[in-house]
CSV table of C-alpha atoms in Angstrom, one decimal:
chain,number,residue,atom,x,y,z
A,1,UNK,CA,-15.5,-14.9,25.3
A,2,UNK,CA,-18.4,-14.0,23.5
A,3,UNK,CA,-19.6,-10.9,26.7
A,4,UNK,CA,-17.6,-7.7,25.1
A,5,UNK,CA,-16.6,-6.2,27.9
A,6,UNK,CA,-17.6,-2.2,28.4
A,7,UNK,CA,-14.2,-0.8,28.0
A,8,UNK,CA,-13.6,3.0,27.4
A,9,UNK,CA,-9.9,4.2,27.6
A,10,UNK,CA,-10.0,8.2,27.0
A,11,UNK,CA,-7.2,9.1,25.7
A,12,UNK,CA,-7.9,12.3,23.7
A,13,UNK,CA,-5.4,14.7,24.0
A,14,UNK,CA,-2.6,12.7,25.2
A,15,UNK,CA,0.1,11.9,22.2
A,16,UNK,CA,3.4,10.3,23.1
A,17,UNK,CA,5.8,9.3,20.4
A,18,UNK,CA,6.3,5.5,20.1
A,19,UNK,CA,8.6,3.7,18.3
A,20,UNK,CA,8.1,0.2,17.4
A,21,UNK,CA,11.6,-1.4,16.8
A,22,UNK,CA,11.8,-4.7,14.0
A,23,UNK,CA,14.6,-6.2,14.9
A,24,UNK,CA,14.3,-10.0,13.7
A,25,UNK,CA,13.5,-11.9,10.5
A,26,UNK,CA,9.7,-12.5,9.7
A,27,UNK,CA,8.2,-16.7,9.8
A,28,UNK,CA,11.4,-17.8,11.5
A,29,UNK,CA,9.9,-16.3,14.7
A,30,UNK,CA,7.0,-14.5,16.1
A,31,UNK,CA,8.2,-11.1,16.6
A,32,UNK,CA,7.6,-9.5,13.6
A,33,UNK,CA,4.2,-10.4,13.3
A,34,UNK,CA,3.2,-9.7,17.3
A,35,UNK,CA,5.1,-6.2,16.7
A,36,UNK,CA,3.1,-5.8,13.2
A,37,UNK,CA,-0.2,-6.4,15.2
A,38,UNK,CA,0.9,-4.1,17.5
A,39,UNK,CA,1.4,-1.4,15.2
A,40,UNK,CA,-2.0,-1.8,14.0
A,41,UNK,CA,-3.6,-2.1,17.2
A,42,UNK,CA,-1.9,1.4,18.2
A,43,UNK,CA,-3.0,3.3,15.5
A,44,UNK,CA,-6.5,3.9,16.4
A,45,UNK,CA,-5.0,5.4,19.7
A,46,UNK,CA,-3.8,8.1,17.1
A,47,UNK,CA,0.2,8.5,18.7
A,48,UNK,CA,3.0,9.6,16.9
A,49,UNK,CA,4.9,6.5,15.6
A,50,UNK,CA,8.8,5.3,14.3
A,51,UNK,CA,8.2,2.1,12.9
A,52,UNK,CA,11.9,0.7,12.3
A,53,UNK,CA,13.6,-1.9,10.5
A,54,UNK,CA,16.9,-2.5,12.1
A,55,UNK,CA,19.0,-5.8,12.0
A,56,UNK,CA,17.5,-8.8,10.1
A,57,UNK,CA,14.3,-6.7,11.0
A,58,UNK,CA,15.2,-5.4,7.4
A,59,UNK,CA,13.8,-8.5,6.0
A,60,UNK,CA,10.3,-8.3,7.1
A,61,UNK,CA,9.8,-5.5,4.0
A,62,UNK,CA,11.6,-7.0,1.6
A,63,UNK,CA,9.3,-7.7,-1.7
A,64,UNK,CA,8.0,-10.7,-2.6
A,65,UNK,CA,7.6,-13.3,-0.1
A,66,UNK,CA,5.6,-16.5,-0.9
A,67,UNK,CA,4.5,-18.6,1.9
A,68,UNK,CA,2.2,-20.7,0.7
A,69,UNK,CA,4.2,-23.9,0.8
A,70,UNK,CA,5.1,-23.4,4.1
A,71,UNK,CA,1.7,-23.0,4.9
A,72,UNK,CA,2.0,-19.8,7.1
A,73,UNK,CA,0.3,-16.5,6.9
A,74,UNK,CA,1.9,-14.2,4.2
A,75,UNK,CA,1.8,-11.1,6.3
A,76,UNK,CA,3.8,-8.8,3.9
A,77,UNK,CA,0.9,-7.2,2.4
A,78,UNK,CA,0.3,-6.1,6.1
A,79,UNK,CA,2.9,-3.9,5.9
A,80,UNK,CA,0.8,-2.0,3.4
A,81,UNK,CA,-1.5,-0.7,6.2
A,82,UNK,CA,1.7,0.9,8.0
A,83,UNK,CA,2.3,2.8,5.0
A,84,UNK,CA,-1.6,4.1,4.6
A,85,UNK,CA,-1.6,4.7,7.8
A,86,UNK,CA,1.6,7.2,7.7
A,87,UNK,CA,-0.2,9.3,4.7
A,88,UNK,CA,-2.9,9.4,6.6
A,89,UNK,CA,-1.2,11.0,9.1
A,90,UNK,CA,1.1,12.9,6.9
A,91,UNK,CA,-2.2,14.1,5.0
A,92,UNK,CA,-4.6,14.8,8.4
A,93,UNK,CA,-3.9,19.0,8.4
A,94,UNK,CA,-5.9,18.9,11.9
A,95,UNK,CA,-3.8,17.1,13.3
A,96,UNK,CA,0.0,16.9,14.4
A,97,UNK,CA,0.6,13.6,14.2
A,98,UNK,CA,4.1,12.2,12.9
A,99,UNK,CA,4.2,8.7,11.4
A,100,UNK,CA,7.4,7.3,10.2
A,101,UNK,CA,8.7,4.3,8.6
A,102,UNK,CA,12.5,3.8,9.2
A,103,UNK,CA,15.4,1.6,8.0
A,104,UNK,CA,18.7,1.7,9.0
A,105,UNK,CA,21.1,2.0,5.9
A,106,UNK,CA,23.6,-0.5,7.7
A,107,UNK,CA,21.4,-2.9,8.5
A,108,UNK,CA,20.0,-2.4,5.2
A,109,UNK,CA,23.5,-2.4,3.2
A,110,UNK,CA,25.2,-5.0,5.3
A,111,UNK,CA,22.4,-7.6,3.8
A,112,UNK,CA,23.3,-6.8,0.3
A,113,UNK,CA,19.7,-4.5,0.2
A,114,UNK,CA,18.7,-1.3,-1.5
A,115,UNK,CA,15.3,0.8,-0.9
A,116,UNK,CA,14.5,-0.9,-3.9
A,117,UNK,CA,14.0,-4.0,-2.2
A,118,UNK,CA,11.4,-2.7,0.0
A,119,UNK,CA,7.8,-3.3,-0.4
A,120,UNK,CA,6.8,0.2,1.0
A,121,UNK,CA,8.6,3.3,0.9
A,122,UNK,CA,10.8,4.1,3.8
A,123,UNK,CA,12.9,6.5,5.2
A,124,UNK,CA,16.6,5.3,5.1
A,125,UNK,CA,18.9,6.4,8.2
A,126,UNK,CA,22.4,6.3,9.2
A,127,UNK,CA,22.9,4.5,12.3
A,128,UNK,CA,24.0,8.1,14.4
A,129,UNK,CA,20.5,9.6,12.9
A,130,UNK,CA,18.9,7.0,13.9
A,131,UNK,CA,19.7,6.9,17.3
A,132,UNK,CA,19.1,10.3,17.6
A,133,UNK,CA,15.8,9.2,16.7
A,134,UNK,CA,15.8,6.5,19.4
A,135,UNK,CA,17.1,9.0,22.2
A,136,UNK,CA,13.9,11.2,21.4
A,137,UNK,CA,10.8,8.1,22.2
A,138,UNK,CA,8.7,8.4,24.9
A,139,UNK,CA,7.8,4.5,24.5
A,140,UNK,CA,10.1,2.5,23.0
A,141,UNK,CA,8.8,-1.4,21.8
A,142,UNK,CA,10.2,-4.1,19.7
A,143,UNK,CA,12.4,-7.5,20.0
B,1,UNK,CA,17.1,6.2,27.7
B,2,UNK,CA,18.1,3.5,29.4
B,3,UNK,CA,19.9,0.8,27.4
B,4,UNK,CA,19.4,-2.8,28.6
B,5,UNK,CA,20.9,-5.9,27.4
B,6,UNK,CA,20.1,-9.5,28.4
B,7,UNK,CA,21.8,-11.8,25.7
B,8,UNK,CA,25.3,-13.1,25.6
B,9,UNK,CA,27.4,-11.2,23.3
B,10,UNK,CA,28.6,-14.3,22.1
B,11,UNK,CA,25.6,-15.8,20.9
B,12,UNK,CA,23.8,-12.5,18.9
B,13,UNK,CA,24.6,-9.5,17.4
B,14,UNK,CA,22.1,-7.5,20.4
B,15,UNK,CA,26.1,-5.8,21.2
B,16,UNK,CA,26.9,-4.4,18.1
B,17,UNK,CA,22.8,-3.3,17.6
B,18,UNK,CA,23.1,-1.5,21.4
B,19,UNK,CA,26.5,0.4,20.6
B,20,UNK,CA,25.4,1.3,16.9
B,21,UNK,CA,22.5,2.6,17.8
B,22,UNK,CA,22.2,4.6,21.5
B,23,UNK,CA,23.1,8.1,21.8
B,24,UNK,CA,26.7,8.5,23.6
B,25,UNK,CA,25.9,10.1,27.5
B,26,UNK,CA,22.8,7.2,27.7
B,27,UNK,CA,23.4,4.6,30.2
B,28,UNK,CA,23.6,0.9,29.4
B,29,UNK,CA,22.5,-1.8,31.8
B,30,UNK,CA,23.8,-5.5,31.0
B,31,UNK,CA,21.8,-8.6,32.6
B,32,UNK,CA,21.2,-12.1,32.4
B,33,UNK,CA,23.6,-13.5,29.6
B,34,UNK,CA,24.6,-9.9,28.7
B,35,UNK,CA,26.6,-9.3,31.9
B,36,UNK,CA,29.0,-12.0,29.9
B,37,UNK,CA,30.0,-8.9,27.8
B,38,UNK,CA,31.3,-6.9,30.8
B,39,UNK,CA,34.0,-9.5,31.0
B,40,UNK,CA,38.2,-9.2,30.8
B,41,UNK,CA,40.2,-10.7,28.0
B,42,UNK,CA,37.1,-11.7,25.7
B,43,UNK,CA,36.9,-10.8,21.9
B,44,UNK,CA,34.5,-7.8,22.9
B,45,UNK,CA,36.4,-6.4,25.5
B,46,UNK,CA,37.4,-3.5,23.4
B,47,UNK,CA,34.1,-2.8,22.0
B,48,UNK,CA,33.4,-2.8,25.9
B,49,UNK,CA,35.8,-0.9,26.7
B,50,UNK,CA,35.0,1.9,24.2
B,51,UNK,CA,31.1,2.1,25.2
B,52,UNK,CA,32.4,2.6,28.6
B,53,UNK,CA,33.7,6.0,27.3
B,54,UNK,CA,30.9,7.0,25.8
B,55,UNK,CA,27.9,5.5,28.0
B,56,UNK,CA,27.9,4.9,32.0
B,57,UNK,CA,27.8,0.8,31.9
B,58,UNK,CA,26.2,-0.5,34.8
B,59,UNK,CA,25.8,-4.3,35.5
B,60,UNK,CA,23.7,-6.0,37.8
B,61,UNK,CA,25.7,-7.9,40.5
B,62,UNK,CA,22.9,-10.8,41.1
B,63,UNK,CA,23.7,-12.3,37.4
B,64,UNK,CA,27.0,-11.7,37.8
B,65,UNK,CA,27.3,-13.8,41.1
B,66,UNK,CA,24.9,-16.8,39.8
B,67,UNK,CA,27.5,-16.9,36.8
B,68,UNK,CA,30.7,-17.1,39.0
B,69,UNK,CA,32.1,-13.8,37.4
B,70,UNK,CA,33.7,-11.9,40.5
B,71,UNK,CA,34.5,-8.3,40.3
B,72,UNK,CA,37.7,-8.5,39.6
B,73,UNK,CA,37.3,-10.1,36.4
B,74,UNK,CA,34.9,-6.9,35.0
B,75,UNK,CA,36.1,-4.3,32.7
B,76,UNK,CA,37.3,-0.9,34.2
B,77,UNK,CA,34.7,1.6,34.8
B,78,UNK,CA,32.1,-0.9,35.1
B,79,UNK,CA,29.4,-0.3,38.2
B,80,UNK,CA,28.3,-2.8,39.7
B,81,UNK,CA,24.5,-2.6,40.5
B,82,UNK,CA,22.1,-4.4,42.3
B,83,UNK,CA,18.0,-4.9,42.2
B,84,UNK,CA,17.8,-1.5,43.7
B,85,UNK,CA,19.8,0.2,41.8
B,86,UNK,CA,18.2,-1.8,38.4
B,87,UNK,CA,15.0,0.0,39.8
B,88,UNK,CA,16.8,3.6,40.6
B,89,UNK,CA,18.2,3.4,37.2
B,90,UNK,CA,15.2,2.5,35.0
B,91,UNK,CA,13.1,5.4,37.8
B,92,UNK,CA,15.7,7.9,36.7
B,93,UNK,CA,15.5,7.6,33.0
B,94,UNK,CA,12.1,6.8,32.5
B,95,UNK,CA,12.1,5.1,28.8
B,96,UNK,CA,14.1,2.1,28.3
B,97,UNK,CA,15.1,-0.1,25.1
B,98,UNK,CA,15.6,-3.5,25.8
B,99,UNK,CA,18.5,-5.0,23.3
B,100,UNK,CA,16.6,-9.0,23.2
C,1,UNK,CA,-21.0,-27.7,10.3
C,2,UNK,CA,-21.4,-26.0,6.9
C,3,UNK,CA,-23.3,-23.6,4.5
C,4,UNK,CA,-24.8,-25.4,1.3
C,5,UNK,CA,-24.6,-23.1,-1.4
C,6,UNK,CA,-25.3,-24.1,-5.2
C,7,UNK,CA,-25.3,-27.6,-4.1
C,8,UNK,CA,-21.6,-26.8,-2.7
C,9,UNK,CA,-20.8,-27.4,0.9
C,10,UNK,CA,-18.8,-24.8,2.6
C,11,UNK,CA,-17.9,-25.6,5.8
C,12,UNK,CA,-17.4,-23.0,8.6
C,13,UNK,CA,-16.7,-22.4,12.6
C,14,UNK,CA,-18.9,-23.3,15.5
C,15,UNK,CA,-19.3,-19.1,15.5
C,16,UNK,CA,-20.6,-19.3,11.6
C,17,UNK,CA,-17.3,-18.3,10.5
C,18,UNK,CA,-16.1,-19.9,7.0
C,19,UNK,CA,-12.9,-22.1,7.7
C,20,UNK,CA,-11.7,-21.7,3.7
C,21,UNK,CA,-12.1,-17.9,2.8
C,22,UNK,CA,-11.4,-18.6,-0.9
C,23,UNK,CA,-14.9,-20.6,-1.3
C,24,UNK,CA,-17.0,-17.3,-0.4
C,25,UNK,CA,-19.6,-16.9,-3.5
C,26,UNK,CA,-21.7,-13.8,-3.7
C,27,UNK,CA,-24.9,-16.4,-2.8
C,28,UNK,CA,-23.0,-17.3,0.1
C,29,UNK,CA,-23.5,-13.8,2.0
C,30,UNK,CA,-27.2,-13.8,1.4
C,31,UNK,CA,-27.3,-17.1,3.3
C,32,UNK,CA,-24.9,-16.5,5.8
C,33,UNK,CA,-27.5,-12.8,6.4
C,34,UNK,CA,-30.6,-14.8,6.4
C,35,UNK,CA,-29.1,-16.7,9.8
C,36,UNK,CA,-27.8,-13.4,11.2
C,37,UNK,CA,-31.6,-11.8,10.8
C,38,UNK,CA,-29.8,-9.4,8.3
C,39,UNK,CA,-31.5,-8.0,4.9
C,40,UNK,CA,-28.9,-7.5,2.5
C,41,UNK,CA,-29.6,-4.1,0.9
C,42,UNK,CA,-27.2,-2.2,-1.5
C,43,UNK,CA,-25.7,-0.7,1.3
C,44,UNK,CA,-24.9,-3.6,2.9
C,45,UNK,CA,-23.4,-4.7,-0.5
C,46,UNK,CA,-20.9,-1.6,-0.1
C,47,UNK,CA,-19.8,-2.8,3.0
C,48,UNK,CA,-18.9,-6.2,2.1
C,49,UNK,CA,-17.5,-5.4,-1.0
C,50,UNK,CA,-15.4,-2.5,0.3
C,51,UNK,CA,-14.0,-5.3,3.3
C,52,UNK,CA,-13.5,-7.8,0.8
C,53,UNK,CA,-11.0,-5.5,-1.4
C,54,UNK,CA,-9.4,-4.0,1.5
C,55,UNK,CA,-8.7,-7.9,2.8
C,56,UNK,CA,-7.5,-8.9,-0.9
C,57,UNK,CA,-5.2,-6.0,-1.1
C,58,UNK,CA,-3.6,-6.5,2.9
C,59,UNK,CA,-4.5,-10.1,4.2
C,60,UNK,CA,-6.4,-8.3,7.7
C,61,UNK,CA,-9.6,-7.0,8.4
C,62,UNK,CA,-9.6,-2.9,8.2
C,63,UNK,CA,-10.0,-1.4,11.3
C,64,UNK,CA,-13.7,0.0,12.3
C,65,UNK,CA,-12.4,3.9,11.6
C,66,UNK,CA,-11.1,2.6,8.1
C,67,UNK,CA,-14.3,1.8,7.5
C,68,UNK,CA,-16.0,4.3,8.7
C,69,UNK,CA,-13.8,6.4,6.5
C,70,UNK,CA,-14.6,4.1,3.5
C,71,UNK,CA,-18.0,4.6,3.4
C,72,UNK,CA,-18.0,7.9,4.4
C,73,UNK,CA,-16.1,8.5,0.6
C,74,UNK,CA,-18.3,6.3,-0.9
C,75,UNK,CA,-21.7,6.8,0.0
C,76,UNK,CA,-21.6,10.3,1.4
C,77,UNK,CA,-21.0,12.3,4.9
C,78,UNK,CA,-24.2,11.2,6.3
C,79,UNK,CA,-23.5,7.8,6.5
C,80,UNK,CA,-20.1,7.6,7.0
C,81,UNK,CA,-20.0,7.6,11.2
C,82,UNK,CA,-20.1,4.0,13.7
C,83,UNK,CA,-23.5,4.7,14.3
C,84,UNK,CA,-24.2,3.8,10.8
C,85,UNK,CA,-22.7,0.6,10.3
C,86,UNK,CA,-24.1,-0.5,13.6
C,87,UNK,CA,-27.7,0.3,12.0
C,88,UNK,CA,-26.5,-2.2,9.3
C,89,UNK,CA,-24.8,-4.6,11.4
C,90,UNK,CA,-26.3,-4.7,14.4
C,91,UNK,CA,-23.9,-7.0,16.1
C,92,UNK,CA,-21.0,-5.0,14.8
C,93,UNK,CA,-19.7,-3.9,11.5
C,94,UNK,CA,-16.5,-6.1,12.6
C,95,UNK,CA,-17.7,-9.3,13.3
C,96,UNK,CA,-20.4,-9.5,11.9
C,97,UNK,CA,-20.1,-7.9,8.5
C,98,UNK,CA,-16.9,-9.9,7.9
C,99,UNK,CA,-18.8,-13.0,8.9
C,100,UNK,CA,-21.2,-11.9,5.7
C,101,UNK,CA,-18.0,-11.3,3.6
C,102,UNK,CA,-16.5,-14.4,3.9
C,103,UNK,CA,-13.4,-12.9,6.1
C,104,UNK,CA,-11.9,-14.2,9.1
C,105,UNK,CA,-13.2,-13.5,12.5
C,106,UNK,CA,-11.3,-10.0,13.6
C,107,UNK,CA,-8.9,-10.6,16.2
C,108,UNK,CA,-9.4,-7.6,17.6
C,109,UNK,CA,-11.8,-5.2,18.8
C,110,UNK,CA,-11.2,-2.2,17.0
């Protein structure tokens, strides 16, 4: 455990486009969190990346969750990297990398939510825009 | 893309999430519980039935047969595939979504 | 196992790890240094500050080329590279430096 292991993965140069798909509620299970982490994880590989809010997935950004009497890890803040992440990219001139955050407006709309609701800014698509969106990943991963 | 679903449609919305959101002309692969969906006379049959004119529906024969569903009791224009085509179709199409 | 700080007893992991992150004092990283062979200079007070904003404001550790890019903005070109921290925190700016900070241990390697 403690012996970091000598591992060097090269992987200048290659960029695929990856989209990480939030499909499920946060605390309730452990997909949001594991697909969070992976996020984070990804972005020092320095891909293009879709992160989308689909489904209940749509709650995971909502503002203002509390967890401390469930006595669970309030993650939400979290989500705050994503979006630092995506003006980083947006603001990186050098580079071509793409980094968007995505929620689908019936998802969104068929849970009584606005844009407003959302603790980062997003990028609100129709579900045929969308999956024109989807059609175009290399690398498609969520739950 | 290769669409697959594994959850009854019954039980989750995975369905309505896989029709709403893959482009029409990309295949769609039901498994496990979602071969359930590729079922006559159920309350999704036409929602079925309409993704089968937008999206070659494939379903793989192995579930089907552990779950007593012969092939007479499928939708039209549903294929029947088995582990080799699973692997041709995934092969062909490179990137696949997985509707959990 | 614990730190005794101010006549306070803050307990921590078997890898020197504080269990309850909300009892970290200032003195506390000057003891926690003194067992990890570290002298705590200014620079090393940049550091754990900059970790300990960054893990108020989103609950995680920043990752190592967050960091790097932190300090670089902060305390000039120079000294903004890996190389750097590592001359700081010899055992990595990571573990080590959030072990001094009062964070939890990363959970992963980058």
């Amino acid at each position: 455990m403690s012996e970091e292991p000598d591992l060097h993965f090269d992987t200048e140069g290659i960029k695929k486009k990856f989209m990480f798909l939030n499909r499920k509620a946060p605390y309730g299970t452990v997909y949001a969190l594991e697909i969070l982490e992976m996020v984070l994880i990804s972005a020092a590989f320095e891909q293009h990346a879709c992160i989308t809010f689909v489904d209940d997935g749509v709650y995971q950004i909502v503002k203002g969750h509390d967890t401390k009497a469930l006595n669970m890890k309030n993650f939400s803040p979290m989500y705050g990297v994503i979006e630092m992440e995506k003006e980083d990219a947006d603001g990186d001139e050098d580079e071509d990398m793409v980094w968007r955050i995505i929620v689908e407006k019936e998802s969104m709309e068929a849970r009584g939510l606005t844009a407003d609701n959302f603790s980062i800014d997003v990028e609100v698509l129709s579900s045929a825009e969308l999956a024109d969106v989807i059609e175009d990943m290399d690398v498609v991963l969520g739950g | 893309m290769l669409h697959m679903m594994n959850k009854s449609p019954f039980e989750r919305n995975s369905l309505d999430s896989m029709i709403r959101l893959s482009k029409k002309g990309s295949p769609v692969l039901l498994l496990e519980d979602g071969v359930y969906a590729a079922t006559k006379g159920t309350t999704v049959a036409d929602q079925v039935t309409a993704m089968v004119g937008d999206h070659a529906v494939y379903v793989l024969g192995p579930d089907l047969q552990a779950r007593a569903i012969g092939e007479d009791r499928l939708l039209d224009g549903v294929t029947v595939v088995d582990y080799g085509g699973f692997v041709d179709l995934v092969v062909e199409h490179g990137t696949t979504q997985s509707w959990l | 196992m614990a730190y005794e700080v101010n006549g306070q007893t803050i307990e921590h992991d078997e890898e020197g790890y504080i269990t309850d992150i909300t009892q970290w004092v200032p003195e506390l990283a000057g003891i926690i240094a003194k067992e990890e062979e570290v002298d705590l200079t200014d620079e090393h007070w940049e550091v754990i500050k900059f970790l300990r904003e960054y893990y108020d404001e989103y609950q995680i550790a920043p990752a190592i080329r967050v960091l790097v890019k932190a300090v670089k903005k902060k305390l000039g070109p120079e000294r903004g590279s890996n190389k750097y921290l590592y001359e700081l925190f010899p055992y990595g700016p990571a573990k080590q430096a959030c072990k001094i900070a009062g964070l939890p241990k990363p959970t992963g390697c980058i």
